[in-house]
Amino acid sequence: LLTVAEQSPGLVAPLIWGTDNRARVIGITGAPGAGKSTLTAALIDRFRADGRRVGVVAVDPSSPITGGAMLGDRIRMARHTLDVGVFVRSLANRGHPGGLSIAVPLTVRGLELAGFDIVLVETVGVGQVEVEIAGNADLVVVVINPGWGDGIQANKAGILEIADVFVVNKADRPGIQETIAELRGSQTLASAMAPPRWTEAPIVATVATESLGLEELMLALASRFDALHGRPQDAARHRSHQAIRQLETVLRSRVEALRSGGDGAAQLAELATQVAARRLDPWSAADELLRSLT
Ligand SMILES: Nc1nc2c(ncn2[C@@H]2O[C@H](COP(=O)(O)OP(=O)(O)OP(=O)(O)O)[C@@H](O)[C@H]2O)c(=O)[nH]1
Ligand SMILES: [Mg+2]
């Protein structure tokens, strides 16, 4: 079902969208090698210990940097392969006609329907799409490492501002206090005016390889979830923002399909001829095209 959903979203989406069981979706993002997969595996253990069923979507943006990452992820999560309460799905950029930004929410939905209470979405925070995917989760964990300027690098990549919880992983390495102080500094600076959401994000130090700091992380996740989604009106607002972003994504992919010769491409060419000849204005042409796509 997941495969069909990812390959032909239009076919399956109407069937799987309409029920209302929900999972808590946690995005885990950060620079390549920050320890996202190790942390994910440690979180799986913790959630399993609480009796939760955990789905994992590991997004591989198919970039040269992370070319071999999925194999590593598979091996790292291998200890969960015999557990029916854990399901790991890897998604790569290639092979998804509508792009990852559509395939991921569909896969998450499929996992929700299959009864997973928690869905962890690991993405490398390198590109706009990956940042957007992570930003669509209920909670976003941004993983950085100790070392001068790592926080600044994360800031440049635009991932600081999607954080609900910061994890400074590899706390067994030097520079941990400086990195935490640097992060706090950025938060204080940004909260001077209208404080954006990430300035409230707690900072948790972890050593993912040894599951150190995991209890603090679990507490931070629970309290953040309550603060952000605890009241029904907040949860509703979050869902509607999510829905708008998903709609925009689907619309964008429809437009891209038009350009690359998909449904309606011939009509686009025809309408363009009319616009070029000044027989039709671009607004009416666009309206006509949109109507015909339905
Ligand atoms: N010293 C130390 N090493 C760690 C820690 N957490 C992870 N590592 C190591 O860091 C390396 C990268 O870990 P991954 O979990 O693959 O990192 P990732 O962020 O998933 O990497 P990509 O998916 O390739 O972006 C591995 O060799 C881990 O063993 C930690 O807390 N301390
Ligand atoms: Mg990884």
XYZ file of N, CA and C in Angstrom, residues 20-28 40 43-44 47 50 52-57 107-109 111-113 115-122 134 136-141 164-165 217-232 235 238-239 242:
189
model
N -9.395 9.155 11.345
C -8.754 10.168 12.169
C -7.813 9.661 13.266
N -7.339 8.437 13.141
C -6.311 8.059 14.116
C -5.030 8.808 13.788
N -4.402 9.315 14.812
C -3.242 10.186 14.619
C -2.021 9.628 15.352
N -0.882 9.822 14.736
C 0.366 9.508 15.417
C 1.014 10.834 15.816
N 1.933 10.764 16.762
C 2.775 11.927 17.023
C 3.951 11.853 16.065
N 4.091 12.870 15.278
C 5.130 12.850 14.250
C 6.291 13.743 14.681
N 7.446 13.133 14.815
C 8.622 13.873 15.281
C 9.666 13.916 14.182
N 9.992 15.101 13.708
C 11.045 15.261 12.707
C 12.390 15.335 13.410
N 13.370 14.644 12.861
C 14.726 14.703 13.420
C 15.650 15.146 12.302
N 17.831 8.299 16.599
C 16.552 7.684 16.240
C 16.465 6.275 16.820
N 15.895 6.482 20.468
C 14.513 6.883 20.763
C 13.550 5.722 20.549
N 13.807 4.922 19.500
C 12.959 3.745 19.256
C 12.955 2.878 20.518
N 10.831 4.541 23.279
C 9.396 4.478 23.021
C 8.883 3.042 23.117
N 8.182 2.008 26.544
C 6.889 2.522 27.010
C 5.716 1.822 26.326
N 5.071 1.836 23.109
C 4.588 2.526 21.906
C 5.084 1.815 20.667
N 4.263 1.855 19.605
C 4.708 1.320 18.313
C 5.316 2.473 17.518
N 6.464 2.208 16.903
C 7.232 3.297 16.297
C 7.475 3.060 14.806
N 7.027 3.987 13.982
C 7.352 3.964 12.565
C 8.471 4.961 12.299
N 9.347 4.614 11.382
C 10.448 5.515 11.052
C 10.458 5.762 9.547
N 10.524 7.003 9.157
C 10.722 7.337 7.746
C 12.101 7.982 7.657
N 3.458 8.656 3.378
C 4.035 7.521 4.096
C 3.722 7.625 5.590
N 3.841 8.833 6.119
C 3.511 9.058 7.525
C 2.061 8.660 7.776
N 1.182 9.049 6.860
C -0.243 8.738 6.963
C -0.462 7.227 6.974
N 1.599 4.963 7.922
C 2.080 4.424 9.196
C 1.079 4.696 10.316
N 0.480 5.875 10.292
C -0.562 6.199 11.275
C -1.694 5.196 11.180
N -2.108 4.924 9.934
C -3.218 3.997 9.718
C -2.863 2.593 10.170
N -1.328 1.885 12.630
C -1.394 1.821 14.086
C -0.125 2.204 14.822
N 0.797 2.869 14.137
C 1.997 3.327 14.846
C 1.665 4.612 15.616
N 2.045 4.639 16.891
C 1.702 5.789 17.737
C 2.668 6.935 17.531
N 3.904 6.558 17.224
C 4.956 7.552 17.068
C 5.561 7.359 15.680
N 5.741 8.432 14.948
C 6.446 8.340 13.672
C 7.639 9.289 13.717
N 8.825 8.726 13.542
C 10.041 9.533 13.527
C 10.458 9.738 12.074
N 10.669 10.971 11.683
C 11.071 11.264 10.309
C 12.481 11.848 10.330
N 13.447 11.059 9.859
C 14.828 11.553 9.830
C 15.132 12.196 8.479
N 10.854 18.328 7.491
C 10.993 18.282 8.944
C 9.993 19.242 9.590
N 7.139 20.001 8.824
C 5.760 19.535 8.796
C 5.404 18.591 9.931
N 6.394 18.212 10.719
C 6.129 17.299 11.836
C 5.429 18.036 12.969
N 4.918 17.278 13.942
C 4.300 17.911 15.111
C 5.376 18.559 15.982
N 6.523 17.901 16.032
C 7.660 18.413 16.796
C 8.905 18.225 15.962
N 9.809 19.186 16.031
C 11.058 19.062 15.282
C 12.245 19.074 16.236
N 13.070 18.045 16.135
C 14.302 17.982 16.906
C 15.450 18.346 15.964
N 11.924 22.668 17.727
C 11.103 22.713 18.936
C 11.924 22.221 20.122
N 12.903 21.369 19.816
C 13.849 20.889 20.826
C 15.216 20.849 20.159
N 15.631 14.062 27.075
C 15.052 14.303 25.754
C 13.572 13.902 25.732
N 13.260 12.736 26.315
C 11.865 12.285 26.357
C 10.990 13.299 27.102
N 11.509 13.825 28.221
C 10.763 14.829 28.996
C 10.573 16.105 28.178
N 11.644 16.519 27.494
C 11.570 17.738 26.684
C 10.529 17.561 25.575
N 10.506 16.388 24.951
C 9.544 16.126 23.871
C 8.117 16.184 24.412
N 7.903 15.531 25.558
C 6.552 15.494 26.127
C 6.088 16.899 26.516
N 6.965 17.683 27.125
C 6.509 18.993 27.588
C 6.315 19.945 26.407
N 7.144 19.795 25.391
C 6.978 20.614 24.181
C 5.687 20.263 23.461
N 5.396 18.960 23.413
C 4.174 18.542 22.732
C 2.959 19.142 23.439
N 2.966 19.080 24.791
C 1.857 19.646 25.556
C 1.745 21.147 25.336
N 2.900 21.824 25.364
C 2.874 23.277 25.233
C 2.345 23.701 23.857
N 2.725 22.946 22.815
C 2.388 23.365 21.452
C 1.059 22.813 20.956
N 0.724 21.594 21.401
C -0.471 20.946 20.836
C -1.454 20.493 21.897
N -1.190 20.835 23.149
C -2.022 20.344 24.252
C -3.463 20.834 24.167
N -3.641 22.117 23.821
C -5.005 22.651 23.753
C -5.603 22.334 22.387
N -6.874 21.916 22.366
C -7.493 21.491 21.095
C -7.377 22.565 20.011
N -3.918 22.448 18.444
C -3.765 21.273 17.596
C -4.479 21.505 16.263
N -2.509 23.901 14.084
C -1.337 23.220 13.531
C -1.731 22.345 12.343
N -2.827 21.575 12.521
C -3.273 20.702 11.425
C -3.659 21.509 10.207
N -0.529 22.688 8.446
C 0.043 21.528 7.765
C -0.707 21.270 6.461
